[in-house]
Coordinates of C-alpha atoms in Angstrom, one line a residue:
M56 CA 84.0 87.5 112.2
K57 CA 81.6 90.4 112.1
S58 CA 78.1 89.9 110.8
G59 CA 78.6 92.3 107.9
R60 CA 81.7 90.5 106.8
R61 CA 80.0 87.2 107.1
C62 CA 77.2 88.3 104.8
W63 CA 79.8 89.7 102.4
T64 CA 81.5 86.3 102.4
C65 CA 78.3 84.6 101.4
W66 CA 78.0 87.1 98.5
K67 CA 81.6 86.3 97.4
L68 CA 80.8 82.6 97.4
C69 CA 77.7 83.1 95.2
P70 CA 78.5 85.3 92.2
A71 CA 75.2 84.5 90.6
A72 CA 73.4 86.1 93.6
V73 CA 75.5 89.2 93.1
M74 CA 74.6 89.5 89.5
A75 CA 70.9 89.0 90.4
T76 CA 71.0 91.8 93.0
A77 CA 70.7 95.4 92.0
R78 CA 72.7 97.0 94.9
L79 CA 75.1 95.9 97.6
D80 CA 75.6 98.6 100.2
Y81 CA 78.9 99.5 101.6
V82 CA 79.0 100.7 105.2
A83 CA 82.3 101.9 106.6
P84 CA 83.3 100.2 109.9
W85 CA 83.2 102.1 113.1
W86 CA 87.0 102.2 113.6
T87 CA 87.4 104.1 110.3
Y88 CA 85.1 106.9 111.7
W89 CA 87.1 106.8 114.9
L90 CA 90.4 107.2 113.1
H91 CA 88.9 109.8 110.7
N92 CA 88.0 112.0 113.7
F93 CA 91.7 112.2 114.7
P94 CA 92.8 115.8 114.8
H95 CA 94.7 116.8 111.6
F96 CA 97.2 119.6 111.9
N97 CA 99.8 120.9 109.4
F98 CA 103.3 122.0 110.3
S99 CA 101.9 125.4 111.5
L100 CA 99.7 123.5 113.9
L101 CA 96.6 124.7 112.1
S102 CA 93.6 122.5 111.8
V103 CA 93.3 120.7 108.4
D104 CA 90.2 119.2 106.8
S105 CA 90.2 115.4 107.3
T106 CA 88.9 114.7 103.8
F107 CA 91.1 112.4 101.9
K108 CA 93.2 114.6 99.6
P109 CA 96.6 112.9 99.1
E110 CA 97.7 115.6 96.5
D111 CA 97.1 118.4 99.0
G112 CA 100.2 119.7 100.8
S113 CA 98.4 120.5 104.1
Y114 CA 96.9 117.1 104.2
Q115 CA 100.2 115.4 103.6
Q116 CA 101.7 117.5 106.5
S117 CA 99.0 116.3 108.8
L118 CA 99.8 112.6 108.1
I119 CA 103.6 113.4 108.6
L120 CA 102.8 114.8 112.0
L121 CA 100.9 111.7 112.9
A122 CA 103.9 109.6 111.8
C123 CA 106.1 111.7 114.1
L124 CA 104.2 110.4 117.1
G125 CA 106.5 107.4 117.0
A126 CA 109.5 109.8 117.3
V127 CA 107.9 111.5 120.3
G128 CA 107.3 108.1 121.9
L129 CA 110.9 107.1 121.3
G130 CA 112.1 110.4 122.9
F131 CA 110.0 109.8 126.0
S132 CA 111.3 106.2 126.3
L133 CA 114.9 107.4 126.1
L134 CA 114.2 110.1 128.7
F135 CA 112.7 107.5 131.0
L136 CA 115.7 105.2 130.5
G137 CA 118.1 108.0 131.2
G138 CA 116.3 109.0 134.4
F139 CA 116.2 105.4 135.5
L140 CA 120.0 105.1 134.9
V141 CA 120.6 108.3 137.0
C142 CA 118.4 107.0 139.8
L143 CA 120.2 103.6 139.6
C144 CA 123.6 105.2 139.9
C145 CA 122.5 107.3 142.8
C146 CA 120.9 104.4 144.6
R147 CA 123.9 102.2 144.0
R148 CA 126.1 104.7 145.9
N149 CA 123.8 104.6 148.9
L150 CA 123.7 100.8 149.1
D151 CA 124.5 99.4 152.5
E152 CA 128.0 97.9 152.5
D153 CA 126.8 95.0 154.7
T154 CA 124.2 93.9 152.1
K155 CA 125.9 91.0 150.4
R156 CA 122.9 89.5 148.6
P157 CA 120.3 92.1 147.5
N158 CA 116.7 90.9 146.9
T159 CA 116.3 90.1 143.3
C160 CA 112.7 88.9 143.5
C161 CA 111.3 92.2 142.1
I162 CA 113.7 92.1 139.2
T163 CA 112.7 88.5 138.4
W164 CA 109.0 89.3 138.4
V165 CA 109.5 92.4 136.3
A166 CA 111.5 90.3 133.7
I167 CA 108.8 87.7 133.7
I168 CA 106.0 90.2 133.2
T169 CA 107.8 92.1 130.4
G170 CA 108.5 88.8 128.7
L171 CA 104.8 87.8 128.9
I172 CA 103.8 91.2 127.5
V173 CA 106.3 91.0 124.6
C174 CA 105.0 87.5 123.8
S175 CA 101.4 88.6 123.9
A176 CA 102.3 91.6 121.7
V177 CA 104.0 89.3 119.2
G178 CA 100.8 87.2 119.0
V179 CA 98.8 90.4 118.4
G180 CA 101.3 91.4 115.8
F181 CA 101.1 88.1 113.9
Y182 CA 97.3 88.4 113.7
G183 CA 97.5 92.0 112.6
N184 CA 100.1 91.3 110.0
S185 CA 98.0 88.4 108.6
E186 CA 94.9 90.6 108.5
T187 CA 96.6 93.4 106.7
N188 CA 98.1 91.1 104.2
D189 CA 94.7 89.5 103.5
G190 CA 93.1 92.9 103.0
V191 CA 95.8 94.0 100.6
Y192 CA 95.5 90.7 98.7
Q193 CA 91.8 91.2 98.3
L194 CA 92.4 94.8 97.1
T195 CA 94.9 93.7 94.5
Y196 CA 92.7 90.8 93.4
S197 CA 89.8 93.1 92.9
L198 CA 92.0 95.6 90.9
Y199 CA 93.2 92.8 88.6
N200 CA 89.6 91.7 88.0
A201 CA 88.4 95.2 87.4
N202 CA 91.3 95.8 85.0
H203 CA 90.5 92.6 83.1
T204 CA 86.9 93.7 82.8
L205 CA 87.9 97.2 81.5
E206 CA 90.4 95.8 79.1
S207 CA 87.8 93.4 77.8
I208 CA 85.4 96.2 77.2
N209 CA 88.0 98.3 75.4
N210 CA 89.0 95.4 73.2
M211 CA 85.5 94.5 72.3
V212 CA 84.6 98.1 71.4
A213 CA 87.7 98.4 69.3
T214 CA 87.2 95.1 67.6
S215 CA 83.5 95.8 66.8
R216 CA 84.3 99.3 65.4
G217 CA 87.1 97.9 63.3
S218 CA 85.1 95.1 61.8
V219 CA 82.2 97.4 61.0
E220 CA 84.3 100.3 59.6
T221 CA 86.7 98.2 57.6
G222 CA 85.2 94.8 56.8
V223 CA 81.6 95.8 56.2
K224 CA 82.6 98.9 54.3
Q225 CA 84.8 97.0 51.8
H226 CA 82.0 94.5 51.1
L227 CA 79.5 97.3 50.6
E228 CA 81.8 99.0 48.1
R229 CA 82.1 95.8 46.0
L230 CA 78.4 95.3 46.1
D231 CA 77.9 98.8 44.8
E232 CA 79.8 97.8 41.7
I233 CA 77.8 94.6 41.3
F234 CA 74.4 96.2 41.9
A235 CA 75.1 99.2 39.7
T236 CA 72.2 98.4 37.3
K237 CA 69.7 97.7 40.1
P238 CA 68.6 100.9 41.9
E239 CA 66.4 99.0 44.4
Y240 CA 69.5 97.0 45.5
L241 CA 71.6 100.2 45.7
Q242 CA 68.9 101.8 47.9
A243 CA 69.2 98.8 50.3
L244 CA 72.9 99.2 50.4
R245 CA 72.6 103.0 51.2
F246 CA 70.2 102.1 54.1
M247 CA 72.8 99.5 55.4
R248 CA 75.4 102.3 55.2
L249 CA 73.2 104.4 57.4
M250 CA 72.8 101.6 59.9
M251 CA 76.6 101.1 59.9
G252 CA 77.1 104.8 60.7
N253 CA 74.7 104.5 63.6
I254 CA 76.7 101.5 65.0
I255 CA 80.0 103.3 64.6
R256 CA 78.7 106.4 66.3
E257 CA 77.2 104.5 69.2
L258 CA 80.3 102.4 69.7
A259 CA 82.4 105.6 69.8
A260 CA 80.2 106.9 72.6
L261 CA 81.2 103.9 74.8
P262 CA 84.1 104.6 77.3
D263 CA 87.6 104.3 75.9
I264 CA 89.8 102.8 78.6
S265 CA 92.9 103.7 76.8
K266 CA 92.3 107.4 77.6
T267 CA 92.5 106.8 81.3
K268 CA 95.6 108.0 83.2
V269 CA 95.5 105.2 85.7
D270 CA 96.5 101.6 84.9
L271 CA 94.9 99.4 87.5
A272 CA 97.2 96.5 86.8
A273 CA 100.2 98.7 87.4
V274 CA 98.7 100.0 90.6
A275 CA 98.0 96.4 91.7
D276 CA 101.6 95.4 90.9
Q277 CA 103.1 98.3 92.9
T278 CA 100.7 97.6 95.8
T279 CA 101.7 93.9 95.8
F280 CA 105.4 94.8 95.8
A281 CA 105.1 97.3 98.7
E282 CA 102.9 94.9 100.7
Y283 CA 105.4 92.0 100.4
Y284 CA 108.2 94.1 101.9
R285 CA 105.9 95.5 104.6
W286 CA 104.8 92.0 105.5
L287 CA 108.4 90.8 105.6
T288 CA 109.6 93.7 107.7
Y289 CA 107.0 93.1 110.3
L290 CA 107.7 89.4 110.3
L291 CA 111.4 90.0 111.0
L292 CA 110.5 92.4 113.8
L293 CA 108.2 89.9 115.4
I294 CA 110.8 87.2 115.2
L295 CA 113.4 89.6 116.6
D296 CA 111.2 90.3 119.7
L297 CA 110.8 86.5 120.3
V298 CA 114.5 86.0 120.0
I299 CA 115.1 88.8 122.5
C300 CA 112.8 87.2 125.0
L301 CA 114.5 83.8 124.7
A302 CA 118.0 85.4 124.9
M303 CA 116.9 87.4 128.0
C304 CA 115.9 84.2 129.8
L305 CA 119.2 82.6 128.8
G306 CA 121.2 85.6 130.0
M307 CA 119.5 85.7 133.4
A308 CA 120.0 82.0 133.8
K309 CA 123.7 82.1 132.8
H310 CA 124.5 85.4 134.5
S311 CA 126.5 86.3 131.3
Q312 CA 127.4 90.0 131.0
F313 CA 128.4 89.5 127.3
L314 CA 125.0 88.1 126.5
L315 CA 123.3 90.9 128.3
I316 CA 125.3 93.5 126.3
T317 CA 124.2 91.8 123.1
I318 CA 120.6 91.7 124.2
M319 CA 120.8 95.4 125.2
G320 CA 121.9 96.3 121.6
F321 CA 119.1 94.2 120.0
V322 CA 116.5 95.6 122.5
L323 CA 117.5 99.2 121.5
L324 CA 117.2 98.3 117.9
S325 CA 113.8 96.7 118.4
L326 CA 112.7 99.7 120.5
V327 CA 113.5 102.1 117.7
L328 CA 111.8 99.9 115.1
S329 CA 108.7 99.5 117.3
W330 CA 108.2 103.2 117.7
A331 CA 108.9 103.8 114.0
S332 CA 106.3 101.2 113.1
L333 CA 103.8 102.7 115.5
G334 CA 104.1 106.1 113.8
T335 CA 103.9 104.8 110.2
G336 CA 101.1 102.4 111.1
T337 CA 99.1 105.1 112.7
A338 CA 99.5 107.6 109.9
T339 CA 98.7 104.9 107.3
A340 CA 95.6 103.8 109.2
V341 CA 94.3 107.4 109.6
G342 CA 94.9 108.1 105.9
V343 CA 93.2 104.9 104.7
S344 CA 90.3 105.6 107.1
D345 CA 89.9 109.1 105.6
F346 CA 89.5 107.4 102.3
C347 CA 87.1 104.7 103.6
V348 CA 84.7 107.2 105.1
S349 CA 83.9 108.7 101.7
P350 CA 85.5 106.7 98.9
D351 CA 82.9 107.6 96.2
K352 CA 83.7 111.3 96.4
F353 CA 87.4 110.7 95.9
I354 CA 87.0 108.4 93.0
V355 CA 84.6 110.8 91.2
N356 CA 87.1 113.6 91.6
Q357 CA 89.9 111.5 90.3
T358 CA 88.0 110.3 87.2
K359 CA 86.3 113.5 86.2
D360 CA 88.8 114.2 83.4
F361 CA 88.0 111.1 81.4
L362 CA 84.7 109.8 82.8
S363 CA 81.5 111.6 83.1
A364 CA 79.8 112.0 86.5
D365 CA 76.7 109.9 85.6
V366 CA 78.9 107.0 84.5
A367 CA 81.0 107.2 87.7
H368 CA 77.9 107.3 89.9
Y369 CA 76.4 104.4 88.0
Y370 CA 79.2 102.1 88.8
L371 CA 79.9 103.4 92.3
F372 CA 76.4 103.2 93.5
C373 CA 74.8 100.6 91.1
S374 CA 71.3 101.6 92.1
T375 CA 68.1 100.7 90.3
N376 CA 67.2 104.4 90.4
L377 CA 70.2 105.2 88.2
P378 CA 69.7 104.4 84.5
N379 CA 72.5 102.7 82.6
P380 CA 74.2 105.5 80.6
F381 CA 75.1 103.0 77.9
Q382 CA 71.8 101.4 77.5
Q383 CA 70.6 103.7 74.7
S384 CA 73.8 103.2 72.7
L385 CA 73.7 99.4 73.1
T386 CA 70.0 99.4 72.1
V387 CA 70.7 101.5 68.9
C388 CA 73.6 99.1 68.0
Q389 CA 71.4 96.1 68.5
R390 CA 68.6 97.4 66.4
S391 CA 70.9 98.6 63.7
L392 CA 72.5 95.2 63.5
T393 CA 69.1 93.5 63.4
T394 CA 68.0 95.8 60.6
M395 CA 71.2 95.1 58.6
Q396 CA 70.7 91.3 59.1
I397 CA 67.2 91.6 57.7
Q398 CA 68.5 93.5 54.6
I399 CA 71.2 90.9 54.1
Q400 CA 68.7 88.1 54.3
G401 CA 66.5 89.9 51.6
L402 CA 69.5 90.5 49.3
L403 CA 70.6 86.8 49.6
Q404 CA 67.1 85.7 48.8
F405 CA 66.4 88.0 45.8
S406 CA 69.7 89.2 44.4
V407 CA 71.9 86.1 44.4
P408 CA 69.8 84.4 41.6
V409 CA 70.4 87.4 39.5
F410 CA 73.9 88.3 40.6
P411 CA 75.7 85.1 41.8
S412 CA 78.9 87.0 42.3
A413 CA 77.3 89.0 45.1
Q414 CA 76.8 86.0 47.3
R415 CA 80.4 86.0 48.6
D416 CA 80.3 89.6 49.8
L417 CA 76.8 89.2 51.3
L418 CA 77.9 86.2 53.3
G419 CA 81.0 88.1 54.4
I420 CA 78.8 90.9 55.7
Q421 CA 76.6 88.4 57.4
R422 CA 79.5 86.8 59.3
L423 CA 80.8 90.2 60.4
L424 CA 77.3 91.2 61.6
N425 CA 77.0 88.0 63.6
S426 CA 80.4 88.5 65.3
T427 CA 79.6 92.2 66.0
E428 CA 76.2 91.2 67.4
F429 CA 77.9 88.7 69.7
S430 CA 80.3 91.3 70.9
V431 CA 77.5 93.7 71.6
H432 CA 75.8 91.1 73.8
Q433 CA 79.0 90.6 75.7
L434 CA 79.4 94.4 76.0
T435 CA 75.9 94.6 77.5
A436 CA 76.9 92.1 80.2
L437 CA 80.3 93.7 80.9
L438 CA 79.0 97.2 81.0
D439 CA 76.4 96.3 83.6
C440 CA 77.2 97.9 86.9
R441 CA 76.9 94.8 89.0
G442 CA 80.2 93.2 87.8
L443 CA 82.4 96.2 88.4
H444 CA 80.5 97.2 91.5
K445 CA 81.3 93.9 93.0
D446 CA 85.0 94.3 92.4
Y447 CA 84.7 97.8 93.8
L448 CA 83.1 96.6 97.0
D449 CA 85.6 93.7 97.3
A450 CA 88.4 96.3 97.2
L451 CA 86.7 98.4 99.8
I452 CA 86.0 95.5 102.1
G453 CA 89.7 94.4 101.8
V454 CA 91.1 97.8 102.6
C455 CA 88.7 99.2 105.1
Y456 CA 87.8 96.1 107.1
D457 CA 90.8 93.7 107.0
G458 CA 93.4 96.2 106.1
V459 CA 92.6 99.0 108.6
E460 CA 91.8 96.4 111.3
G461 CA 95.2 94.8 110.8
L462 CA 96.9 98.1 111.0
L463 CA 95.2 98.8 114.3
Y464 CA 96.5 95.4 115.7
L465 CA 100.0 96.2 114.4
S466 CA 99.9 99.6 116.1
L467 CA 98.8 97.9 119.3
F468 CA 101.7 95.4 119.0
S469 CA 104.2 98.3 118.4
L470 CA 102.9 100.1 121.5
L471 CA 103.0 97.1 123.8
A472 CA 106.4 96.0 122.5
A473 CA 107.9 99.4 122.9
C474 CA 106.7 99.8 126.5
A475 CA 107.8 96.2 127.4
L476 CA 111.2 96.6 125.8
S477 CA 111.7 99.8 127.8
A478 CA 111.0 97.9 131.0
M479 CA 113.3 95.1 129.8
L480 CA 116.1 97.6 129.3
C481 CA 115.6 98.7 132.9
V482 CA 115.8 95.1 134.1
I483 CA 119.0 94.6 132.1
F484 CA 120.6 97.8 133.7
R485 CA 119.7 96.5 137.1
L486 CA 121.1 93.1 136.4
W487 CA 124.3 94.6 135.2
T488 CA 124.7 96.6 138.5
L489 CA 124.0 93.5 140.5
M490 CA 126.6 91.5 138.6
G491 CA 129.1 94.3 139.1
S492 CA 128.4 94.4 142.9
R493 CA 128.8 90.6 143.2
E494 CA 132.2 90.8 141.5
K495 CA 133.3 93.6 143.9
E496 CA 132.2 91.5 146.9
Y497 CA 134.1 88.5 145.4
D498 CA 137.3 90.5 145.2
D499 CA 136.9 91.9 148.8
I500 CA 137.1 88.4 150.4
D501 CA 139.7 88.2 153.2
E502 CA 142.7 86.1 152.0
E503 CA 143.5 85.1 155.6
D504 CA 140.0 83.7 156.3
P505 CA 140.4 80.0 156.9
F506 CA 136.8 79.4 155.9
N507 CA 137.1 81.2 152.6
P508 CA 135.2 79.1 150.0
E509 CA 137.3 80.3 147.1
P510 CA 138.9 77.2 145.6
R511 CA 141.4 79.0 143.4
R512 CA 143.5 80.2 146.4
F513 CA 144.6 76.7 147.5
S514 CA 146.6 74.1 145.8
Y515 CA 145.2 70.7 145.0
N516 CA 146.8 67.7 146.8
P517 CA 145.9 64.4 145.0
R518 CA 147.2 62.3 147.9
R519 CA 144.8 64.0 150.3
S520 CA 141.9 63.8 147.9
N521 CA 141.6 60.1 148.5
T522 CA 141.5 60.5 152.3
H523 CA 138.6 58.7 153.9
S524 CA 136.3 60.6 156.2
F525 CA 136.1 59.8 159.8
C526 CA 132.5 58.8 159.6
S527 CA 133.3 56.3 156.9
Y528 CA 135.8 54.8 159.2
I529 CA 133.3 54.6 162.0
S530 CA 130.8 52.9 159.7
S531 CA 133.4 50.3 158.6
F532 CA 134.4 49.4 162.1
G533 CA 131.1 49.4 163.8
S534 CA 129.9 51.7 166.5
Q535 CA 131.9 53.9 168.7
A536 CA 131.6 51.6 171.6
S537 CA 133.6 48.9 169.8
L538 CA 136.7 51.0 169.8
H539 CA 138.9 50.6 172.8
P540 CA 141.5 53.1 173.7
P541 CA 145.1 51.9 173.5
P542 CA 147.1 51.6 176.7
Q543 CA 148.9 54.8 177.6
S544 CA 152.6 54.6 177.5
S545 CA 154.5 56.4 180.2
S546 CA 157.4 57.0 177.9
S547 CA 155.4 58.5 175.2
S548 CA 155.6 62.2 175.2
T549 CA 152.6 64.3 174.7
V550 CA 152.5 65.3 171.0
P551 CA 150.3 68.2 170.1
P552 CA 147.6 67.0 167.7
P553 CA 148.2 68.4 164.2
E554 CA 145.6 69.8 162.1
Y555 CA 143.8 66.8 160.6
M556 CA 142.9 68.5 157.4
N557 CA 143.9 71.6 155.5
Q558 CA 141.5 74.0 153.9
S559 CA 141.7 72.5 150.5
M560 CA 140.1 69.3 152.1
L561 CA 137.3 71.4 153.5
F562 CA 136.4 73.8 150.7
G563 CA 138.3 72.5 147.7
S564 CA 137.0 70.3 144.9
T565 CA 136.7 67.3 147.3
P566 CA 133.6 66.7 149.5
R567 CA 133.4 68.6 152.8
Y568 CA 133.7 66.6 156.0
E569 CA 131.8 68.8 158.4
N570 CA 131.4 65.9 160.9
V571 CA 135.1 65.6 161.5
P572 CA 136.1 67.4 164.7
L573 CA 138.4 70.4 164.7
I574 CA 141.4 69.9 167.1
R575 CA 143.4 73.1 166.6
G576 CA 141.3 75.0 164.1
G577 CA 139.4 77.0 166.6
S578 CA 135.8 76.4 167.5
P579 CA 134.4 73.0 166.2
P580 CA 131.3 72.8 164.0
P581 CA 127.9 72.2 165.7
S582 CA 128.1 68.5 165.0
Y583 CA 131.2 68.1 167.2
S584 CA 130.7 66.1 170.5
P585 CA 133.1 64.9 173.3
S586 CA 132.5 61.3 172.2
M587 CA 133.9 62.1 168.7
R588 CA 137.0 63.6 170.4
T589 CA 137.5 60.5 172.5
T590 CA 137.1 58.2 169.5
Y591 CA 139.7 60.2 167.6
L592 CA 142.2 60.1 170.4
S593 CA 141.8 56.4 170.8
M594 CA 142.9 55.4 167.2
T595 CA 145.2 52.4 166.9
D596 CA 148.2 51.9 164.7
A597 CA 146.1 49.9 162.2
Q598 CA 143.6 52.7 162.0
I599 CA 146.4 55.2 161.5
R600 CA 147.8 53.1 158.6
H601 CA 144.3 52.9 157.2
F602 CA 143.8 56.7 157.2
G603 CA 147.4 57.7 156.6
T604 CA 149.2 60.4 158.4
D605 CA 146.4 62.9 158.2
F606 CA 144.9 61.6 161.4
Q607 CA 148.1 60.7 163.2
V608 CA 148.3 62.1 166.7

């Protein structure tokens, strides 16, 4: 946390310290000046003043052009992907036909790096989304507080004026009838009417919030509504990027073309959303930064129709050098109320013994004066600049510090995610071509090759699946030296040795017996030796019955 924000947090935790301080300075952060200095151009590519003027058409055009940067980035990404596809198709035609297993190490590392970049970008996006949400929440909270203060001021002014104009006036009219025979009492009542006129006139000079064109509570409600859907949209985009990374890992592991097609569609969707969020986030950050650089000037211009400049400066700057524009009115009201209280006390003391019926009206006026005096004390506290100025600074800190900072992090997330997703699409295209080349090589296998490992070309023989290997036979009967060759019969004709095992035995679903010698199958494997041939030819009848006819000579 920055030192300025740390100090501001201390002020938020100690409201009494805020009220005891004459001025809290607002200093715009450096990143708002950096964004404020971004070039502003209208649709005619003419330079536009970067002063925050949302109602000006040229200024609106400059922000729209900044938002179009996302569309420009998307166009470059699509051009890059198109060029990559063209190069990939050209390189695929020039592949060496003898290359059966191309090197996929580069593709694997690119996929890993892009996945790490996307995950890092998602982390940055989560932080930026949280920061922006915190800033907007602080803004709306300050708007609600300021609106509550202004409504309280408006209600107290209206209540005080109503009680003085209606209640006190009615009591004075009845007292005129009661004191008709006492000129000195009537003079006191005329003096009280003069004080009542001063109170009404000074209360009318206080600001009437009902004349304002902006309802802060409505602005806060609209801001909260828009922020909720902005936060939810970014959250779904972040989750989508994480799901894409996980699905990409699964597709590479399973070598599933259907999964890669699905991932490709979601990557394209996320790519478009990332560039769109980059454009809107950049335009929003620049516009808010233009406001944060000089917020006082914009607010004074917006409130000049219903609020005088001295009142606006008093609350915006809250400096000890600026006098309270309401202090004179509040002082006149307080003195007038005090004078009326003194007159009522004198009339209660001297007129009630003579006119007992006047006591009720005098006490009614006294109660109204007490309530009005209490309201004036509350108005003095509410109209002090320190309360509203604190809400104003809270809103600025929330928007210009947390809000703009969060938008910058979200823009960084969008940029990183868009670049990484473009690279991920290239990886997916390359994987697709490799899978297609493998299928082509699989279909080009020679059907007459006796060592073809394709199991689907041969039938499965359950009787031969249980045939024991020759090595297991040797292990069961001992060493090769324990086998004695049978006596050669002169009558026995030389029978050509059959093939001891078909191809389904070698490369089917059953284990391979590489140590069994090949008799008529061509060249024997490297493990073949003359002693193994001698052992095979010297099999007895019992051994033949044990192994079956597969090894019969």
